[in-house]
mmCIF file of C-alpha atoms and ligand atoms in Angstrom:
data_model
loop_
_atom_site.group_PDB
_atom_site.id
_atom_site.type_symbol
_atom_site.label_atom_id
_atom_site.label_comp_id
_atom_site.label_asym_id
_atom_site.label_seq_id
_atom_site.Cartn_x
_atom_site.Cartn_y
_atom_site.Cartn_z
ATOM 1 C CA UNK A 3 8.315 197.904 33.610
ATOM 2 C CA UNK A 4 4.533 197.848 33.544
ATOM 3 C CA UNK A 5 3.009 198.984 30.241
ATOM 4 C CA UNK A 6 0.826 202.094 30.462
ATOM 5 C CA UNK A 7 -2.078 202.575 28.104
ATOM 6 C CA UNK A 8 -3.752 205.790 27.119
ATOM 7 C CA UNK A 9 -6.467 204.768 24.775
ATOM 8 C CA UNK A 10 -9.948 205.707 23.749
ATOM 9 C CA UNK A 11 -13.074 203.933 24.932
ATOM 10 C CA UNK A 12 -15.410 201.836 22.823
ATOM 11 C CA UNK A 13 -18.912 203.102 23.568
ATOM 12 C CA UNK A 14 -21.815 201.283 21.920
ATOM 13 C CA UNK A 15 -25.513 202.145 21.768
ATOM 14 C CA UNK A 16 -27.946 199.247 21.510
ATOM 15 C CA UNK A 17 -31.709 198.858 21.603
ATOM 16 C CA UNK A 18 -34.765 197.939 19.581
ATOM 17 C CA UNK A 19 -35.659 199.689 16.341
ATOM 18 C CA UNK A 20 -37.019 203.191 17.117
ATOM 19 C CA UNK A 21 -35.684 203.206 20.669
ATOM 20 C CA UNK A 22 -33.958 206.563 20.083
ATOM 21 C CA UNK A 23 -30.381 205.357 19.623
ATOM 22 C CA UNK A 24 -29.472 207.594 16.730
ATOM 23 C CA UNK A 25 -30.856 210.706 18.457
ATOM 24 C CA UNK A 26 -28.796 209.923 21.544
ATOM 25 C CA UNK A 27 -25.664 209.081 19.557
ATOM 26 C CA UNK A 28 -25.925 212.458 17.831
ATOM 27 C CA UNK A 29 -26.442 214.264 21.130
ATOM 28 C CA UNK A 30 -23.433 212.552 22.652
ATOM 29 C CA UNK A 31 -21.280 213.411 19.635
ATOM 30 C CA UNK A 32 -22.342 217.060 19.999
ATOM 31 C CA UNK A 33 -21.507 216.960 23.707
ATOM 32 C CA UNK A 34 -18.084 215.459 23.058
ATOM 33 C CA UNK A 35 -17.316 218.182 20.521
ATOM 34 C CA UNK A 36 -16.941 220.566 23.476
ATOM 35 C CA UNK A 37 -14.201 218.429 25.048
ATOM 36 C CA UNK A 38 -12.539 217.039 21.933
ATOM 37 C CA UNK A 39 -9.044 218.261 22.877
ATOM 38 C CA UNK A 40 -9.210 216.120 25.988
ATOM 39 C CA UNK A 41 -11.351 213.300 24.604
ATOM 40 C CA UNK A 42 -10.947 212.895 20.855
ATOM 41 C CA UNK A 43 -13.856 210.969 19.422
ATOM 42 C CA UNK A 44 -15.325 209.527 16.270
ATOM 43 C CA UNK A 45 -18.830 208.287 15.460
ATOM 44 C CA UNK A 46 -19.527 205.017 13.643
ATOM 45 C CA UNK A 47 -22.575 202.937 12.840
ATOM 46 C CA UNK A 48 -23.435 199.357 11.962
ATOM 47 C CA UNK A 49 -24.704 198.425 9.571
ATOM 48 C CA UNK A 50 -22.785 200.842 7.391
ATOM 49 C CA UNK A 51 -25.272 201.670 4.634
ATOM 50 C CA UNK A 52 -22.979 203.791 2.470
ATOM 51 C CA UNK A 53 -22.723 202.126 -0.972
ATOM 52 C CA UNK A 54 -18.941 201.902 -0.582
ATOM 53 C CA UNK A 55 -18.590 198.162 -1.241
ATOM 54 C CA UNK A 56 -20.629 195.073 -2.223
ATOM 55 C CA UNK A 57 -21.190 193.991 1.398
ATOM 56 C CA UNK A 58 -22.787 197.321 2.333
ATOM 57 C CA UNK A 59 -25.001 197.225 -0.740
ATOM 58 C CA UNK A 60 -26.111 193.661 -0.039
ATOM 59 C CA UNK A 61 -27.004 194.580 3.547
ATOM 60 C CA UNK A 62 -29.095 197.541 2.322
ATOM 61 C CA UNK A 63 -30.925 195.332 -0.155
ATOM 62 C CA UNK A 64 -31.580 192.765 2.543
ATOM 63 C CA UNK A 65 -32.903 195.328 5.032
ATOM 64 C CA UNK A 66 -35.142 197.004 2.486
ATOM 65 C CA UNK A 67 -36.498 193.523 1.579
ATOM 66 C CA UNK A 68 -35.162 193.793 -1.986
ATOM 67 C CA UNK A 69 -33.200 190.630 -1.373
ATOM 68 C CA UNK A 70 -33.814 187.450 0.673
ATOM 69 C CA UNK A 71 -31.004 185.581 2.437
ATOM 70 C CA UNK A 72 -30.890 182.494 4.670
ATOM 71 C CA UNK A 73 -30.469 183.520 8.331
ATOM 72 C CA UNK A 74 -26.891 182.265 8.689
ATOM 73 C CA UNK A 75 -25.772 183.952 5.502
ATOM 74 C CA UNK A 76 -27.359 187.235 6.558
ATOM 75 C CA UNK A 77 -25.721 186.962 9.960
ATOM 76 C CA UNK A 78 -22.262 186.409 8.460
ATOM 77 C CA UNK A 79 -22.723 189.374 6.154
ATOM 78 C CA UNK A 80 -23.296 191.778 9.057
ATOM 79 C CA UNK A 81 -20.407 190.188 10.967
ATOM 80 C CA UNK A 82 -18.068 190.519 7.997
ATOM 81 C CA UNK A 83 -18.767 194.244 7.848
ATOM 82 C CA UNK A 84 -17.640 194.569 11.465
ATOM 83 C CA UNK A 85 -14.611 192.316 11.009
ATOM 84 C CA UNK A 86 -13.545 194.479 8.050
ATOM 85 C CA UNK A 87 -13.523 197.524 10.363
ATOM 86 C CA UNK A 88 -11.607 195.782 13.156
ATOM 87 C CA UNK A 89 -8.097 197.068 12.350
ATOM 88 C CA UNK A 90 -9.271 200.625 11.879
ATOM 89 C CA UNK A 91 -11.241 200.544 15.112
ATOM 90 C CA UNK A 92 -8.218 199.219 17.006
ATOM 91 C CA UNK A 93 -6.016 201.930 15.518
ATOM 92 C CA UNK A 94 -8.373 204.664 16.649
ATOM 93 C CA UNK A 95 -8.720 203.233 20.136
ATOM 94 C CA UNK A 96 -4.945 202.820 20.509
ATOM 95 C CA UNK A 97 -4.440 206.415 19.366
ATOM 96 C CA UNK A 98 -6.645 207.625 22.190
ATOM 97 C CA UNK A 99 -9.795 208.212 20.110
ATOM 98 C CA UNK A 100 -13.082 207.238 21.708
ATOM 99 C CA UNK A 101 -15.449 205.466 19.320
ATOM 100 C CA UNK A 102 -19.182 206.083 19.688
ATOM 101 C CA UNK A 103 -20.934 203.313 17.794
ATOM 102 C CA UNK A 104 -24.601 203.091 16.821
ATOM 103 C CA UNK A 105 -25.235 199.298 16.991
ATOM 104 C CA UNK A 106 -22.496 196.660 17.033
ATOM 105 C CA UNK A 107 -22.035 192.955 17.783
ATOM 106 C CA UNK A 108 -24.929 192.629 20.226
ATOM 107 C CA UNK A 109 -27.352 193.774 17.527
ATOM 108 C CA UNK A 110 -25.924 191.141 15.236
ATOM 109 C CA UNK A 111 -26.444 188.396 17.797
ATOM 110 C CA UNK A 112 -29.815 189.545 19.175
ATOM 111 C CA UNK A 113 -31.467 189.995 15.752
ATOM 112 C CA UNK A 114 -30.133 186.716 14.351
ATOM 113 C CA UNK A 115 -30.986 184.757 17.500
ATOM 114 C CA UNK A 116 -34.505 186.208 17.312
ATOM 115 C CA UNK A 117 -34.774 184.486 13.921
ATOM 116 C CA UNK A 118 -33.889 181.186 15.615
ATOM 117 C CA UNK A 119 -30.115 180.936 15.297
ATOM 118 C CA UNK A 120 -28.262 179.836 18.462
ATOM 119 C CA UNK A 121 -27.164 182.910 20.428
ATOM 120 C CA UNK A 122 -23.767 181.350 21.280
ATOM 121 C CA UNK A 123 -23.039 180.629 17.640
ATOM 122 C CA UNK A 124 -23.966 184.209 16.745
ATOM 123 C CA UNK A 125 -21.647 185.690 19.383
ATOM 124 C CA UNK A 126 -18.847 183.280 18.419
ATOM 125 C CA UNK A 127 -18.697 184.978 15.010
ATOM 126 C CA UNK A 128 -17.772 188.238 16.777
ATOM 127 C CA UNK A 129 -14.636 186.760 18.369
ATOM 128 C CA UNK A 130 -11.526 188.872 17.970
ATOM 129 C CA UNK A 131 -13.438 192.149 17.635
ATOM 130 C CA UNK A 132 -12.796 194.810 20.277
ATOM 131 C CA UNK A 133 -15.294 194.414 23.115
ATOM 132 C CA UNK A 134 -17.230 197.529 24.154
ATOM 133 C CA UNK A 135 -16.169 199.242 27.371
ATOM 134 C CA UNK A 136 -19.731 200.487 27.745
ATOM 135 C CA UNK A 137 -22.960 199.303 26.121
ATOM 136 C CA UNK A 138 -25.742 201.831 26.544
ATOM 137 C CA UNK A 139 -28.962 199.882 26.125
ATOM 138 C CA UNK A 140 -31.915 202.160 25.411
ATOM 139 C CA UNK A 141 -34.550 200.161 27.139
ATOM 140 C CA UNK A 142 -37.902 200.458 25.409
ATOM 141 C CA UNK A 143 -40.468 197.715 25.126
ATOM 142 C CA UNK A 144 -41.562 196.546 21.712
ATOM 143 C CA UNK A 145 -45.167 197.677 22.177
ATOM 144 C CA UNK A 146 -44.017 201.253 22.822
ATOM 145 C CA UNK A 147 -41.426 201.234 20.031
ATOM 146 C CA UNK A 148 -44.063 200.244 17.519
ATOM 147 C CA UNK A 149 -45.956 203.497 18.137
ATOM 148 C CA UNK A 150 -42.939 205.638 17.299
ATOM 149 C CA UNK A 151 -42.935 207.256 13.879
ATOM 150 C CA UNK A 152 -41.498 205.309 10.957
ATOM 151 C CA UNK A 153 -41.856 201.905 12.648
ATOM 152 C CA UNK A 154 -42.822 199.068 10.305
ATOM 153 C CA UNK A 155 -41.121 200.235 7.142
ATOM 154 C CA UNK A 156 -38.141 197.916 7.226
ATOM 155 C CA UNK A 157 -37.403 194.235 7.725
ATOM 156 C CA UNK A 158 -37.618 193.270 11.440
ATOM 157 C CA UNK A 159 -39.943 196.150 12.366
ATOM 158 C CA UNK A 160 -42.753 193.931 13.602
ATOM 159 C CA UNK A 161 -43.782 193.782 17.224
ATOM 160 C CA UNK A 162 -43.517 189.992 17.826
ATOM 161 C CA UNK A 163 -40.059 189.941 16.287
ATOM 162 C CA UNK A 164 -38.942 192.944 18.334
ATOM 163 C CA UNK A 165 -40.117 191.157 21.500
ATOM 164 C CA UNK A 166 -37.857 188.224 20.654
ATOM 165 C CA UNK A 167 -34.973 190.601 19.962
ATOM 166 C CA UNK A 168 -35.544 192.177 23.380
ATOM 167 C CA UNK A 169 -35.379 188.755 25.075
ATOM 168 C CA UNK A 170 -32.112 187.971 23.324
ATOM 169 C CA UNK A 171 -30.625 191.322 24.316
ATOM 170 C CA UNK A 172 -31.451 190.527 27.933
ATOM 171 C CA UNK A 173 -29.343 187.361 27.715
ATOM 172 C CA UNK A 174 -26.348 189.270 26.419
ATOM 173 C CA UNK A 175 -26.083 191.784 29.269
ATOM 174 C CA UNK A 176 -22.935 191.849 31.356
ATOM 175 C CA UNK A 177 -21.214 194.270 33.712
ATOM 176 C CA UNK A 178 -20.388 196.642 30.850
ATOM 177 C CA UNK A 179 -24.088 197.369 30.177
ATOM 178 C CA UNK A 180 -25.988 200.424 31.297
ATOM 179 C CA UNK A 181 -29.733 200.081 30.837
ATOM 180 C CA UNK A 182 -31.332 203.469 30.348
ATOM 181 C CA UNK A 183 -35.082 203.919 30.508
ATOM 182 C CA UNK A 184 -35.755 205.125 26.973
ATOM 183 C CA UNK A 185 -39.181 206.534 27.780
ATOM 184 C CA UNK A 186 -37.567 209.375 29.795
ATOM 185 C CA UNK A 187 -37.108 212.732 28.093
ATOM 186 C CA UNK A 188 -34.343 213.164 25.540
ATOM 187 C CA UNK A 189 -32.559 215.567 27.934
ATOM 188 C CA UNK A 190 -32.737 213.190 30.891
ATOM 189 C CA UNK A 191 -31.364 210.333 28.830
ATOM 190 C CA UNK A 192 -28.597 212.490 27.378
ATOM 191 C CA UNK A 193 -27.495 213.580 30.874
ATOM 192 C CA UNK A 194 -27.383 209.987 32.143
ATOM 193 C CA UNK A 195 -25.482 208.868 29.064
ATOM 194 C CA UNK A 196 -22.960 211.690 29.258
ATOM 195 C CA UNK A 197 -22.136 210.986 32.895
ATOM 196 C CA UNK A 198 -21.578 207.263 32.248
ATOM 197 C CA UNK A 199 -19.520 207.886 29.108
ATOM 198 C CA UNK A 200 -17.127 210.351 30.772
ATOM 199 C CA UNK A 201 -16.639 207.946 33.672
ATOM 200 C CA UNK A 202 -15.853 205.030 31.363
ATOM 201 C CA UNK A 203 -13.501 207.089 29.155
ATOM 202 C CA UNK A 204 -11.470 207.931 32.279
ATOM 203 C CA UNK A 205 -11.603 204.385 33.657
ATOM 204 C CA UNK A 206 -10.378 202.648 30.560
ATOM 205 C CA UNK A 207 -7.498 204.971 29.709
ATOM 206 C CA UNK A 208 -5.110 202.723 31.580
ATOM 207 C CA UNK A 209 -6.626 199.380 30.584
ATOM 208 C CA UNK A 210 -5.768 197.248 27.565
ATOM 209 C CA UNK A 211 -8.465 196.805 24.936
ATOM 210 C CA UNK A 212 -10.422 193.614 25.522
ATOM 211 C CA UNK A 213 -11.868 191.455 22.777
ATOM 212 C CA UNK A 214 -14.849 189.177 22.361
ATOM 213 C CA UNK A 215 -13.696 185.651 23.109
ATOM 214 C CA UNK A 216 -10.712 186.737 25.322
HETATM 215 P P1 TMP B 309 -30.732 200.879 11.884
HETATM 216 O O1 TMP B 309 -29.769 201.271 10.795
HETATM 217 O O2 TMP B 309 -31.974 201.673 11.882
HETATM 218 O O3 TMP B 309 -30.092 200.776 13.206
HETATM 219 O O4 TMP B 309 -31.279 199.418 11.493
HETATM 220 C C1 TMP B 309 -30.468 198.362 11.210
HETATM 221 C C2 TMP B 309 -31.298 197.105 11.212
HETATM 222 O O5 TMP B 309 -30.416 195.997 11.009
HETATM 223 C C3 TMP B 309 -31.993 196.836 12.534
HETATM 224 O O6 TMP B 309 -33.262 196.268 12.291
HETATM 225 C C4 TMP B 309 -31.103 195.814 13.211
HETATM 226 C C5 TMP B 309 -30.517 195.053 12.067
HETATM 227 N N1 TMP B 309 -29.170 194.494 12.313
HETATM 228 C C6 TMP B 309 -28.957 193.132 12.153
HETATM 229 O O7 TMP B 309 -29.871 192.385 11.850
HETATM 230 N N2 TMP B 309 -27.693 192.644 12.351
HETATM 231 C C7 TMP B 309 -26.632 193.448 12.684
HETATM 232 O O8 TMP B 309 -25.500 192.967 12.849
HETATM 233 C C8 TMP B 309 -26.881 194.856 12.846
HETATM 234 C C9 TMP B 309 -25.759 195.767 13.225
HETATM 235 C C10 TMP B 309 -28.165 195.333 12.659
#
């Protein structure tokens, strides 16, 4: 007999620094609250900055420029944080919970490749992790992002670097990506996002979870 799946969707938001991801993640989570009986959900974010373990603390120190790390080592640190969450993410998805994630593997690859690491090597470190059913890419050019408030405080928040990140993101796109024009109004973006998310949640209920490297 054919196996039937009723699982949650893995929804990921990606984009440059200050592209509005966190605002849109929060809006989507609020929207989903209204339909949580039908579509249970949970929010997550990478990197996880809570000081819960040494990896999280090291990532915070690296991002705030308190600590320097060679590019490969930094890359593997971010990847390890995701790999440590793999089993829990799978459990939620299998239980029918949709995960809404603020940054995930494509951030890892795009930011490290922008430092000069090979993009393929970066993505290879993500193998075995659940692959997003939908990547919402908030599409905002680096020269616009730099004018948004708060830009420039952290590592990577420099325009030439962000341009390289953008180029790497473009190479990672596949059929699961939805590029949303991030210079539209918050409401317009939220409506576009909501429509795509509800469609994908329905579509993937009956599909097995796929993984990077499958
Ligand atoms: P955010 O918490 O504001 O999204 O910023 C996280 C920063 O960390 C952002 O500049 C992107 C970067 N980053 C990586 O370099 N590698 C990763 O794997 C992830 C998830 C983020």
